[in-house]
Coordinates of C-alpha atoms and ligand atoms in Angstrom, one line a residue:
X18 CA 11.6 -81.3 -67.9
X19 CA 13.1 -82.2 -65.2
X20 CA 13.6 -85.6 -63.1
X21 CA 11.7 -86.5 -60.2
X22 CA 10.9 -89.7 -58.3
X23 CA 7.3 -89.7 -59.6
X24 CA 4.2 -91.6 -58.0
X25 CA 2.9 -94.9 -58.9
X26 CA 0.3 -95.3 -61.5
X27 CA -3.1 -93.6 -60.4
X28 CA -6.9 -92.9 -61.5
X29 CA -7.9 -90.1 -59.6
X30 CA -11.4 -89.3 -59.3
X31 CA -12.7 -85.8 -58.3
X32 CA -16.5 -85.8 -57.1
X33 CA -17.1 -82.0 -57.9
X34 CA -15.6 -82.3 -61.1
X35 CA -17.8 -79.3 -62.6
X36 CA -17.6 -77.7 -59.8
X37 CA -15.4 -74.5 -58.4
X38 CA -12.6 -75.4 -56.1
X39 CA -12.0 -78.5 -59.3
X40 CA -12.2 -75.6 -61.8
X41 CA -9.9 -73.0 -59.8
X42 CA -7.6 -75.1 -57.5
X43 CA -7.5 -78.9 -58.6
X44 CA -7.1 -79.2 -62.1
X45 CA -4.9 -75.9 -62.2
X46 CA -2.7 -77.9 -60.0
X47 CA -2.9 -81.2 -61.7
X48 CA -2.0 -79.7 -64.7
X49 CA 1.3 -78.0 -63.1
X50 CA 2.5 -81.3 -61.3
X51 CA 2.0 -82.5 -65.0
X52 CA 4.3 -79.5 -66.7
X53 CA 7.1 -80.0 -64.0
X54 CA 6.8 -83.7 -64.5
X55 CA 5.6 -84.8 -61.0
X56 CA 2.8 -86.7 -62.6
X57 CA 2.6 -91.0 -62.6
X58 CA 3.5 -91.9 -66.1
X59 CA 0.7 -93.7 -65.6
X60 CA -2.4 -91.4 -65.0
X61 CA -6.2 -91.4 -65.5
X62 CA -8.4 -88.2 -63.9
X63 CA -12.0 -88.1 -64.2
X64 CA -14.2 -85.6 -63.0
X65 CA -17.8 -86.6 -61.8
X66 CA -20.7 -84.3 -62.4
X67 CA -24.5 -84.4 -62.9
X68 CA -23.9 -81.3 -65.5
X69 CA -23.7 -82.8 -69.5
X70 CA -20.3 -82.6 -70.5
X71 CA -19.0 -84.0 -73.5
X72 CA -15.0 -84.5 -72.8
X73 CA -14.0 -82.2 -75.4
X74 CA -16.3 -79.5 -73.5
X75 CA -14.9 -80.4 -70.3
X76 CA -11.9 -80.0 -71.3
X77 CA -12.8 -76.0 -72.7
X78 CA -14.2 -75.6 -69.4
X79 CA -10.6 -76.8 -67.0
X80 CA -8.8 -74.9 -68.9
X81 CA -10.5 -71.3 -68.7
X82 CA -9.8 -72.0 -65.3
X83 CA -5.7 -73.1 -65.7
X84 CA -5.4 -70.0 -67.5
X85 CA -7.5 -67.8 -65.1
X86 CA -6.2 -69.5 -61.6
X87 CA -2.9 -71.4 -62.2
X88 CA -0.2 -69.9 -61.1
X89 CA 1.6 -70.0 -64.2
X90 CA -1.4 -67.9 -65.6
X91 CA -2.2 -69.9 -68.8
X92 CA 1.7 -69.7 -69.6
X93 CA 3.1 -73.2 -71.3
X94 CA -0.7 -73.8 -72.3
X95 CA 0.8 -76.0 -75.1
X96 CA 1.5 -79.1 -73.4
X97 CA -2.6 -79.1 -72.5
X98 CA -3.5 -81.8 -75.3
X99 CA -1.0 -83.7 -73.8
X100 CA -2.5 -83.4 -70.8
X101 CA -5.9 -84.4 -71.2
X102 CA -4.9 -87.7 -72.9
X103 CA -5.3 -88.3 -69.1
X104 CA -8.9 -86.6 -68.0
X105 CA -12.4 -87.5 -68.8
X106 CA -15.6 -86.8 -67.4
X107 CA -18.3 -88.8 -65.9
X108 CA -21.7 -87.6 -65.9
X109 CA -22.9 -89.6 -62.8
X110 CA -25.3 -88.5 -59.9
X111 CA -23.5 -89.1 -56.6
X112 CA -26.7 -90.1 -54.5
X113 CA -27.4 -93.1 -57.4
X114 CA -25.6 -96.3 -55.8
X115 CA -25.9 -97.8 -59.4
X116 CA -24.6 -95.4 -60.9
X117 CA -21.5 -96.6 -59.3
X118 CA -20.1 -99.2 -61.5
X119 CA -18.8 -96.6 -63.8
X120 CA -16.1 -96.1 -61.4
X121 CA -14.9 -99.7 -61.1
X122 CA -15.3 -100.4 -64.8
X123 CA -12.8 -97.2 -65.6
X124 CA -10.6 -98.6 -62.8
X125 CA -10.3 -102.4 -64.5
X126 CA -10.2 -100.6 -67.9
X127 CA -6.8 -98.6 -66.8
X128 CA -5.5 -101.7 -64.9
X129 CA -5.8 -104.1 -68.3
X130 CA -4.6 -100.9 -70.2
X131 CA -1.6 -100.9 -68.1
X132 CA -1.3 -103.6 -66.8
X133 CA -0.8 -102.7 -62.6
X134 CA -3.6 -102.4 -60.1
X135 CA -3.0 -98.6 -59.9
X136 CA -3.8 -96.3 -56.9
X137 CA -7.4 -95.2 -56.7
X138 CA -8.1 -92.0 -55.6
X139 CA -11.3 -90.3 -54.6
X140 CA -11.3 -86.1 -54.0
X141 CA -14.7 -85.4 -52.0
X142 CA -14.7 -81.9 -53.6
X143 CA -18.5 -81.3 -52.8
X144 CA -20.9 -79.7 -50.8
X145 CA -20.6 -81.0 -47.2
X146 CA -23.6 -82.2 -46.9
X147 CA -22.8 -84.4 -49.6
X148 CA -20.0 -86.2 -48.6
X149 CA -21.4 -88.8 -46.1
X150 CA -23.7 -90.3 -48.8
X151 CA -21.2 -90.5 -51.5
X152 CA -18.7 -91.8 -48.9
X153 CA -21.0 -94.6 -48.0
X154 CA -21.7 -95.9 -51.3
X155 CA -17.4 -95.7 -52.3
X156 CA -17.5 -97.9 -49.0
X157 CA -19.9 -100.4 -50.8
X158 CA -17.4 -100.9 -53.5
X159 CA -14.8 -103.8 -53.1
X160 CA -11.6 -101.4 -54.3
X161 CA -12.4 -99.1 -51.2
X162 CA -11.3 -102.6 -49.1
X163 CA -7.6 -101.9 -50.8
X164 CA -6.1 -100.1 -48.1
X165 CA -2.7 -99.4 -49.2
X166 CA -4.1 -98.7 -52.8
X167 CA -7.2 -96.8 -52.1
X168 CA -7.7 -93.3 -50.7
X169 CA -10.5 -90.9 -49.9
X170 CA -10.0 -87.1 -49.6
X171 CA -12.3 -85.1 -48.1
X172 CA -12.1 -81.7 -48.3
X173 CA -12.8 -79.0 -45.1
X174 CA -15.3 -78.2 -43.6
X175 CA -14.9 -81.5 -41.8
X176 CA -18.1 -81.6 -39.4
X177 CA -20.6 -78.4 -38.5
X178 CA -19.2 -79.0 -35.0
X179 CA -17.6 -81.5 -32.6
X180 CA -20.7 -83.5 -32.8
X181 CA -21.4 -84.0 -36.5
X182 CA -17.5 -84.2 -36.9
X183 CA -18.0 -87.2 -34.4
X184 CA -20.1 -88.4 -36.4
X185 CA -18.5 -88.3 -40.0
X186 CA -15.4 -89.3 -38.5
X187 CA -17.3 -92.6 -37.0
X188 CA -19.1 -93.1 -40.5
X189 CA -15.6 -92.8 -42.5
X190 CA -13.9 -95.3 -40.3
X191 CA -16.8 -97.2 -40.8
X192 CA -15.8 -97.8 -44.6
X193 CA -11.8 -96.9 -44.7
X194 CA -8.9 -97.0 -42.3
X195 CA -7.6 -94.1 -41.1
X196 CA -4.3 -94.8 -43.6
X197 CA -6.6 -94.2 -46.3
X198 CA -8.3 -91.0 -45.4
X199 CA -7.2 -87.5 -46.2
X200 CA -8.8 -84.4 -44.7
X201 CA -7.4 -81.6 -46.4
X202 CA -6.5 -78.7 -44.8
X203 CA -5.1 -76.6 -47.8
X204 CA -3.2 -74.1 -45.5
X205 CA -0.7 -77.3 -44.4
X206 CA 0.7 -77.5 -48.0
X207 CA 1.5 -73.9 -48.5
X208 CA 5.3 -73.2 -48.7
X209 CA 5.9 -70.6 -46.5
X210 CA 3.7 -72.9 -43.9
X211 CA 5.5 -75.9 -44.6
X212 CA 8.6 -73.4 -43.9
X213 CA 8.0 -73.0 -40.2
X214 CA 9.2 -76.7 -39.5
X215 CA 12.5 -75.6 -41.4
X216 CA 12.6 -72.6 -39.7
X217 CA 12.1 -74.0 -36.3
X218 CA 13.7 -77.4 -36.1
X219 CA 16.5 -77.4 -39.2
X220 CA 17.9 -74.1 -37.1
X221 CA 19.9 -74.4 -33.8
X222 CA 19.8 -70.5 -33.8
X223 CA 15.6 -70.0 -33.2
X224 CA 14.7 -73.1 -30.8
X225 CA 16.6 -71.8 -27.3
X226 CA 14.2 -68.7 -27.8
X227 CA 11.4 -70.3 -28.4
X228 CA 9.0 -70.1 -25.2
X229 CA 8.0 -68.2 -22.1
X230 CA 11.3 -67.1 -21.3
X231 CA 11.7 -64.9 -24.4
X232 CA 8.8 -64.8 -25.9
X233 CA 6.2 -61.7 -25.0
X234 CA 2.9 -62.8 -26.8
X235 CA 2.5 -64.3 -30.6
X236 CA -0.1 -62.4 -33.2
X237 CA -2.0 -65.2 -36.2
X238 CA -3.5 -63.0 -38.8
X239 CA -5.3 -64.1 -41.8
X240 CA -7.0 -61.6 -43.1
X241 CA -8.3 -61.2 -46.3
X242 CA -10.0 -58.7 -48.8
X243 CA -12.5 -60.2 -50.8
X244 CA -16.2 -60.8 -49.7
X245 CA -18.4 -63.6 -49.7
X246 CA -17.5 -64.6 -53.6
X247 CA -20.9 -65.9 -54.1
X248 CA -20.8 -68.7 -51.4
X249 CA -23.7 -66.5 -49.2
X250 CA -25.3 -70.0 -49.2
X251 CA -22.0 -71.9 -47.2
X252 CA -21.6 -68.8 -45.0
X253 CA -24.1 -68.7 -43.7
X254 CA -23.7 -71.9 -41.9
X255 CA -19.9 -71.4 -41.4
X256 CA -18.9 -68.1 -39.9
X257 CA -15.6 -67.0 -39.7
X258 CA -14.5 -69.0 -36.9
X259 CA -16.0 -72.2 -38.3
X260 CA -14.4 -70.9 -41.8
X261 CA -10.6 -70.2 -41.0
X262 CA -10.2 -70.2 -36.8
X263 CA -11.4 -73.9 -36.2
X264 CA -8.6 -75.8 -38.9
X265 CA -6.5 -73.3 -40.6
X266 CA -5.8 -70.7 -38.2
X267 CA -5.4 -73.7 -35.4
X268 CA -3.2 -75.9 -37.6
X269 CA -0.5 -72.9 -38.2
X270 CA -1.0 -72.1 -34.0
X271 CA 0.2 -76.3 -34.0
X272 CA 3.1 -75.8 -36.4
X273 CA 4.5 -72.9 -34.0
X274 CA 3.9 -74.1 -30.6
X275 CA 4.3 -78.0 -30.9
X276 CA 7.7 -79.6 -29.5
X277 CA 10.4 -80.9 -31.2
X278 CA 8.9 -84.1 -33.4
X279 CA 11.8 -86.8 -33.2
X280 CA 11.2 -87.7 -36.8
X281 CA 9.1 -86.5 -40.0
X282 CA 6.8 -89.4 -39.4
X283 CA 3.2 -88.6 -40.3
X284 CA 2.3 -89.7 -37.1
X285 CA 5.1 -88.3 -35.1
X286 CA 3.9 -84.8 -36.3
X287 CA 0.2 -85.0 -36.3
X288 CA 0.8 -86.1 -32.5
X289 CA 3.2 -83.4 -31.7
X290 CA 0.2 -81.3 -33.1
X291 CA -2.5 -82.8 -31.3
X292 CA -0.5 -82.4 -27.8
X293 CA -0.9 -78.2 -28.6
X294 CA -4.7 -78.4 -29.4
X295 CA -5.2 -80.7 -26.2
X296 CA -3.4 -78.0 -24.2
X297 CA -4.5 -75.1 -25.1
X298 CA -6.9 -73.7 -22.1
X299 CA -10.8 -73.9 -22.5
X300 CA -12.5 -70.6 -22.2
X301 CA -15.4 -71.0 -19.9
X302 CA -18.5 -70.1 -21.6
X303 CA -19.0 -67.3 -19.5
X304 CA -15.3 -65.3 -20.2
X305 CA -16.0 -66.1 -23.9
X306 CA -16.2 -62.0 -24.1
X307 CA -13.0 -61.7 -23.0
X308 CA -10.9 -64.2 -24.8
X309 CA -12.8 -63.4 -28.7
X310 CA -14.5 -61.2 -30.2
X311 CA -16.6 -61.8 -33.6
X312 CA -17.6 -59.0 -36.3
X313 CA -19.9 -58.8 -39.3
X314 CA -18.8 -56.0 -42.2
X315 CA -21.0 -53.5 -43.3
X316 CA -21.7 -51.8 -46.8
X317 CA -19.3 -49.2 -47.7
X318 CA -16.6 -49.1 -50.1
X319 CA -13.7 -51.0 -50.9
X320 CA -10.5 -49.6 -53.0
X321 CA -13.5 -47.2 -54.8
X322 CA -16.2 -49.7 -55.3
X323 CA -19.4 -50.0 -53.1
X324 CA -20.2 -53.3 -51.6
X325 CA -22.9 -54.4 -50.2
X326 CA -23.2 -55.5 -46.4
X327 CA -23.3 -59.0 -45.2
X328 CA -27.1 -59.4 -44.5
X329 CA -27.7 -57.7 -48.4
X330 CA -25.5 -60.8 -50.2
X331 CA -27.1 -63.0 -52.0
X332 CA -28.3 -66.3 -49.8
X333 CA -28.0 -64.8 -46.5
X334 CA -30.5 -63.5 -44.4
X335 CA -31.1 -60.0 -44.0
X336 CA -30.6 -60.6 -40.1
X337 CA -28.1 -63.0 -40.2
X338 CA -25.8 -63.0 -37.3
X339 CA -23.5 -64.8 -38.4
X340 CA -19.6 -64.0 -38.0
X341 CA -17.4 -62.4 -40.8
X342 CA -14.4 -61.4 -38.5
X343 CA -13.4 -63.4 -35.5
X344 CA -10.3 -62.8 -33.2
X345 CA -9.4 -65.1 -30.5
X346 CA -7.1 -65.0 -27.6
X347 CA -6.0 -68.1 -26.5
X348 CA -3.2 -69.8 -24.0
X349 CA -1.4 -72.8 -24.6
X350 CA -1.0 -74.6 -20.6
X351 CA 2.2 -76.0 -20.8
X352 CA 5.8 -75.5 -19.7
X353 CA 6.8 -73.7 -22.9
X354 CA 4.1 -71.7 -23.4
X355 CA 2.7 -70.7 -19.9
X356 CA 1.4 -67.2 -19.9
X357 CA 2.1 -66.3 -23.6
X358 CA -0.7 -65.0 -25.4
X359 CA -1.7 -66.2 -28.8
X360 CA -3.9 -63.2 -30.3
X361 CA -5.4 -65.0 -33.9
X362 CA -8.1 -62.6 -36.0
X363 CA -9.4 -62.7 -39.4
X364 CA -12.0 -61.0 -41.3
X365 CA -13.5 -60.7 -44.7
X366 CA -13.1 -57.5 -46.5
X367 CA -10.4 -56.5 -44.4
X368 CA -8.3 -54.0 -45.6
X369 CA -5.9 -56.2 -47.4
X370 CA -5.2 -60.2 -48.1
X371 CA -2.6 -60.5 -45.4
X372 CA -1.5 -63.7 -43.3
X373 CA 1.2 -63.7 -40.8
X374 CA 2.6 -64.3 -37.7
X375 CA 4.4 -62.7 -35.6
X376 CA 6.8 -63.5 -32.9
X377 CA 6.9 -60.5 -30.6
X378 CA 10.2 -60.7 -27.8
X379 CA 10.5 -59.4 -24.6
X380 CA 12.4 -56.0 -23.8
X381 CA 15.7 -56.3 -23.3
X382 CA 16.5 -56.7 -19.1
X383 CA 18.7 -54.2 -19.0
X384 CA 19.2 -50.6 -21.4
X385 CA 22.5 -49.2 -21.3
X386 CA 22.0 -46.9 -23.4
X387 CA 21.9 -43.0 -22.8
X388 CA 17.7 -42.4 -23.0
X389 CA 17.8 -40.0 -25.7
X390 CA 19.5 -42.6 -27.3
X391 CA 16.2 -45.1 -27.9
X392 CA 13.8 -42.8 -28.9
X393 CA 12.8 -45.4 -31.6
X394 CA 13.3 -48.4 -29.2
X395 CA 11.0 -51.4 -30.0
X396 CA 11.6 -54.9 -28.4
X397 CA 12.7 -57.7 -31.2
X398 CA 10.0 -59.3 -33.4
X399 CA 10.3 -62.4 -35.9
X400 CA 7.1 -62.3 -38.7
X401 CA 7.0 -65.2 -41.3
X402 CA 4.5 -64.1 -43.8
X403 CA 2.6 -66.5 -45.5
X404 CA 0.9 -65.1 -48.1
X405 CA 1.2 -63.0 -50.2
X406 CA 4.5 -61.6 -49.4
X407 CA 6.5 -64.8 -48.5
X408 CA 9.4 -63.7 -46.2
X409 CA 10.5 -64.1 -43.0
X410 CA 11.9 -61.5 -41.2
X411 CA 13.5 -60.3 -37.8
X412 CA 13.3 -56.6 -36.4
X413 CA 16.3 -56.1 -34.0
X414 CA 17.9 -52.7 -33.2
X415 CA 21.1 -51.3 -34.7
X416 CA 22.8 -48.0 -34.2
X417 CA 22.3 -44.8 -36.6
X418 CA 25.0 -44.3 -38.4
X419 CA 27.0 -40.7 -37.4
X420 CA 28.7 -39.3 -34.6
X421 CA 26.1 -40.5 -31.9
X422 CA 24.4 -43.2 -30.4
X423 CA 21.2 -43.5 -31.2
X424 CA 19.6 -46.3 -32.4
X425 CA 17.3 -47.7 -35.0
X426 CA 14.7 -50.9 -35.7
X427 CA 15.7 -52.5 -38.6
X428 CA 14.5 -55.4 -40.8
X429 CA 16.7 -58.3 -42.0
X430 CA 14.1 -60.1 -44.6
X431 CA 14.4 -63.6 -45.9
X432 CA 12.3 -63.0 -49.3
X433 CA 11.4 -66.2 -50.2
X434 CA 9.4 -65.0 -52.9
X435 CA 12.9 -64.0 -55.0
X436 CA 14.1 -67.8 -54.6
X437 CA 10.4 -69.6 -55.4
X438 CA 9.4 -67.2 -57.6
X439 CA 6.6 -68.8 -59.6
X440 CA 8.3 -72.0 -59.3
X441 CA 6.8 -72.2 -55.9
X442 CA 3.8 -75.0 -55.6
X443 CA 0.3 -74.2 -54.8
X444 CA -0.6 -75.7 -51.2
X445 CA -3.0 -77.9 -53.9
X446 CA 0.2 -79.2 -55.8
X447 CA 1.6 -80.1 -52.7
X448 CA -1.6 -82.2 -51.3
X449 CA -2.4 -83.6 -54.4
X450 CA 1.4 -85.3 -55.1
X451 CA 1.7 -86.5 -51.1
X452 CA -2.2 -88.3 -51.7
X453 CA -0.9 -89.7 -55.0
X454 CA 2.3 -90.8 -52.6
X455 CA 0.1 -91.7 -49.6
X456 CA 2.2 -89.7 -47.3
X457 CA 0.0 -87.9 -44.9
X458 CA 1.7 -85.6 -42.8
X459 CA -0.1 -82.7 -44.0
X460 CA -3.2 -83.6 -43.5
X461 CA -5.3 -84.0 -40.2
X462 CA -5.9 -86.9 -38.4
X463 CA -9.5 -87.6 -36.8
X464 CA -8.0 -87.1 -33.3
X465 CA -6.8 -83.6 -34.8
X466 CA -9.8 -82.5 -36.5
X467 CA -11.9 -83.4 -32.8
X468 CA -9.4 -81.8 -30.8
X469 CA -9.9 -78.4 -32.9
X470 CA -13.6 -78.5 -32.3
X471 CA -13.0 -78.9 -28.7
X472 CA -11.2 -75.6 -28.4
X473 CA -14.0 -73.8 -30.4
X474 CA -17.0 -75.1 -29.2
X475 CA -17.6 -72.7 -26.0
X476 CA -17.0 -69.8 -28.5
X477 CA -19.9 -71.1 -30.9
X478 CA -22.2 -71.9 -28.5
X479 CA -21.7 -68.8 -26.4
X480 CA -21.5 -67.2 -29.7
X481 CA -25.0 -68.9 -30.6
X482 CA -26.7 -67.9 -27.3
X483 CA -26.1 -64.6 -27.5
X484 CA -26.8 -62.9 -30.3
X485 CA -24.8 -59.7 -30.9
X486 CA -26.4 -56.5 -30.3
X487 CA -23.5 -54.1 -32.8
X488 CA -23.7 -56.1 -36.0
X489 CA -22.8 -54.8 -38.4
X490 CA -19.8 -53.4 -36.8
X491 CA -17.0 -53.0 -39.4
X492 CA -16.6 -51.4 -42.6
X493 CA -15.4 -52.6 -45.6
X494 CA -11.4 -52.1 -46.0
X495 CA -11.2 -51.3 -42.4
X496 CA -9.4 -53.7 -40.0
X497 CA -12.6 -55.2 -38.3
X498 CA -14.2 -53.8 -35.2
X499 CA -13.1 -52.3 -32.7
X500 CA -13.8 -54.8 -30.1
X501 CA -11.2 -56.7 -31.7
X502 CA -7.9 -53.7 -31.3
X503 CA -9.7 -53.7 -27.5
X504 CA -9.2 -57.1 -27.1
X505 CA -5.5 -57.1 -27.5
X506 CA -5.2 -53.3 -26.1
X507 CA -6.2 -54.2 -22.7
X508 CA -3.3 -56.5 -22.6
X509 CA -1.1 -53.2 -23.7
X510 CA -0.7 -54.5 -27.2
X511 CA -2.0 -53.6 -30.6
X512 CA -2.6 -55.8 -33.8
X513 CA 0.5 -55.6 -36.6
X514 CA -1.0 -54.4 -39.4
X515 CA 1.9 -55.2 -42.2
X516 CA 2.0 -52.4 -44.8
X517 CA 0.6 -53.5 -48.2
X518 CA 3.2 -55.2 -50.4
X519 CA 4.5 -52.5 -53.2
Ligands
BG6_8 C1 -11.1 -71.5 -47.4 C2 -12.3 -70.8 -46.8 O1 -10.8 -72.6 -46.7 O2 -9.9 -70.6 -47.3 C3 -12.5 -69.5 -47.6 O3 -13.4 -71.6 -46.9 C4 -11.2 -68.6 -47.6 O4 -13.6 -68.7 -47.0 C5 -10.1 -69.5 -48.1 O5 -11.5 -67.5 -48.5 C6 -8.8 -68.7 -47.9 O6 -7.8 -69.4 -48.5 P1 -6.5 -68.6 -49.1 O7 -5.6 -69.8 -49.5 O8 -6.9 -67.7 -50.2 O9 -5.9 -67.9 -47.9

């Protein structure tokens, strides 16, 4: 195993604990920080739960999911015993305030047990709805008054809009200082996200060319193949744009347009962040048709199975309007970014599970070259791809090789993939160590998390008035509507579709 400065002692305590993104994502996670040794030596996890689970059932139960989800796919199971020395389970309704003493009682139990007052965690992993009465009655408790010790994480969607995300954001400050809260935006801990700073700001090579003067327009796309997976029910009060656009779609925009930060400060870079969201323009509610564009999929057939449409899932209605693609346009009002578009889409059941972005340069000012000789000319273009290819690469030209001159695009690729390998973290690994660390860079701020719904809101609400008259308007495996290629095509661009990964 190898050595790392590991966190001090913690009980963490995951609301949720039967639930999906515990059984997929957190424990799966847990368990690697565990196997490469990142965990306190001093740990207690239990997961909270009206279901009736005995421990040892519970424990059957994480780790179908560890060897279904993890990325190590169920390899180096045999250090699992180990690991649930650490985790039990509560059986505890969340709306019964006392039902509540359970929590303190484990947390005195592990302090006697090892002697030091350890760090108390709380992971909101619930239904949203949920969170502000369970967040109230932690508030009631005297440990949540521990600010340097205690923490709450609550997980996205954070709010239904700017309103309600006023409003949760006023009732958590209520209870907690802003220290110990952590929204999670799960995007912010992925690798190849986390990479952009790197990129941009450890480089001397990237920055000078990083703004209006070089820079022709900048595509976001998350896109992604699977459906509804049963959450019909969420959906239908999210929407694509509530879903991805408004937090992670907006917080990878941040990591590419924000300025220099001076330090790695938590708040130096959250406020670097908020600047971009603060300045990117407001669409008037009535050029919302020009600046996005939303679709809802079809049934059809995807890779040779047949799916059913949106409105025929389970838990939505059968006239739902409600947005499964959405592609945005936006501008960014500030010296760097002045007249650069930032085209951002995503979509379920697109035709692949694709996130990128794309850098796209401006022509060269002047071609010297003979015409016959660029038949194949395309301006220069720098894509970091997030997931699942992990690479970052830069298309320039370079001549043919032979006798004459005529030239070429060509790729030079940073796999990042080769180096990580499975040794990369999951984005929940990540989260879940700097929470146990209290660092919060990667996580948003309220200011940040208001600021996003800002930009949004005259979408939504134009979005809301008018219901669309096409849907549905996209077929399964295709790349959304076409609304969306005539949104960036009347700008003389198209979309970068990346060719599946082999
Ligand atoms: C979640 C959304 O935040 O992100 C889901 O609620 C979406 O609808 C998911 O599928 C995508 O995450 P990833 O990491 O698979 O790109």
């Amino acid at each position: 195993m190898q050595s790392n400065k590991r966190p001090p002692a913690s009980v963490l305590f995951i609301f949720g604990g039967s639930g999906d993104l515990n059984y997929r994502k957190l424990t799966p996670a847990l368990y690697n920080l565990f196997l490469d040794n990142w965990m306190p030596d001093q740990f207690a996890i239990a997961g909270i739960g009206r279901s009736a689970y005995s421990n040892e059932k519970y424990h059957e139960h994480l780790l179908d999911g560890v060897t279904k989800f993890s990325r190590r796919k169920g390899k180096q199971n045999g250090h699992w015993t180990d690991f649930t020395q650490h985790v039990s389970y509560l059986q505890m309704d969340g709306d019964d305030a006392a039902a509540y003493h359970k929590i303190t009682d484990l947390v005195k139990e592990k302090e006697e047990e090892w002697g030091v007052h350890p760090n108390v965690i709380f992971y909101l992993a619930v239904a949203p709805q949920l969170v502000p009465s369970i967040a109230q009655k932690l508030g009631a408790l005297k440990i949540c008054g521990e600010k340097s010790t205690t923490r709450i994480v609550v997980e996205k969607p954070f709010g239904h809009d700017l309103e309600s995300a006023h409003e949760l954001n006023l009732l958590l400050s209520s209870m907690f200082a802003e220290e110990q809260i952590f929204r999670i935006d799960h995007y912010l801990g992925k690798e190849t996200v986390q990479n952009i700073l790197a990129l941009r700001f450890a480089n001397a090579l990237f920055e000078p060319l990083w703004n209006r003067n070089y820079i022709d327009h900048i595509q976001i796309t998350a896109a992604e193949a699977v459906g509804l997976e049963g959450r019909g029910g969420y959906f239908e009060h999210a929407g694509a744009l509530r879903d991805m656009v408004q937090n992670h779609i907006l917080q990878i925009l941040c990591m590419i347009a924000m300025e220099p930060p001076v330090s790695f400060d938590a708040n130096e870079i959250r406020n670097k962040k908020v600047d971009v969201l603060n300045a990117i323009r407001r669409i008037g509610k009535d050029q919302v048709h020009d600046f996005a564009v939303r679709g809802q999929y079809s049934g059809g057939w995807k890779k040779g199975e047949k799916v059913v449409g949106y409105r025929q899932e389970e838990g939505v209605n059968p006239q739902s309007n409600i947005d499964t693609f959405a592609a945005v346009k936006f501008y960014i009002d500030n010296w760097r970014w002045q007249g650069v578009p930032f085209y951002v889409r995503t979509g379920k059941y697109l035709n692949q599970k694709a996130t990128h972005i794309t850098l796209h340069f401006k022509q060269a000012p002047h071609y010297a070259f003979p015409p016959e000789s660029a038949e194949t000319w395309r301006s220069n273009r720098l894509t970091i791809s997030i997931q699942p290819n992990m690479d970052i690469s830069i298309r320039f030209q370079a001549k043919r090789p032979g006798q004459t001159m005529m030239l070429d695009p060509v790729d030079m690729t940073f796999d990042y993939d080769a180096v990580a390998g499975e040794h990369a973290p999951e984005a929940y690994e990540t989260l879940l160590l700097d929470v146990m660390e209290g660092d919060a860079t990667l996580f948003m701020r309220n200011d940040q998390v208001d600021a996003a719904w800002r930009v949004i809101m005259p979408i939504l609400e134009a979005w809301e008035n008018r219901p669309p008259q096409d849907f549905p308007n996209y077929a399964p495996d295709s790349w959304g509507p076409d609304t969306a290629d005539a949104l960036i095509a009347r700008d003389g661009h198209t979309w970068l579709n990346l060719p599946p990964t082999p």
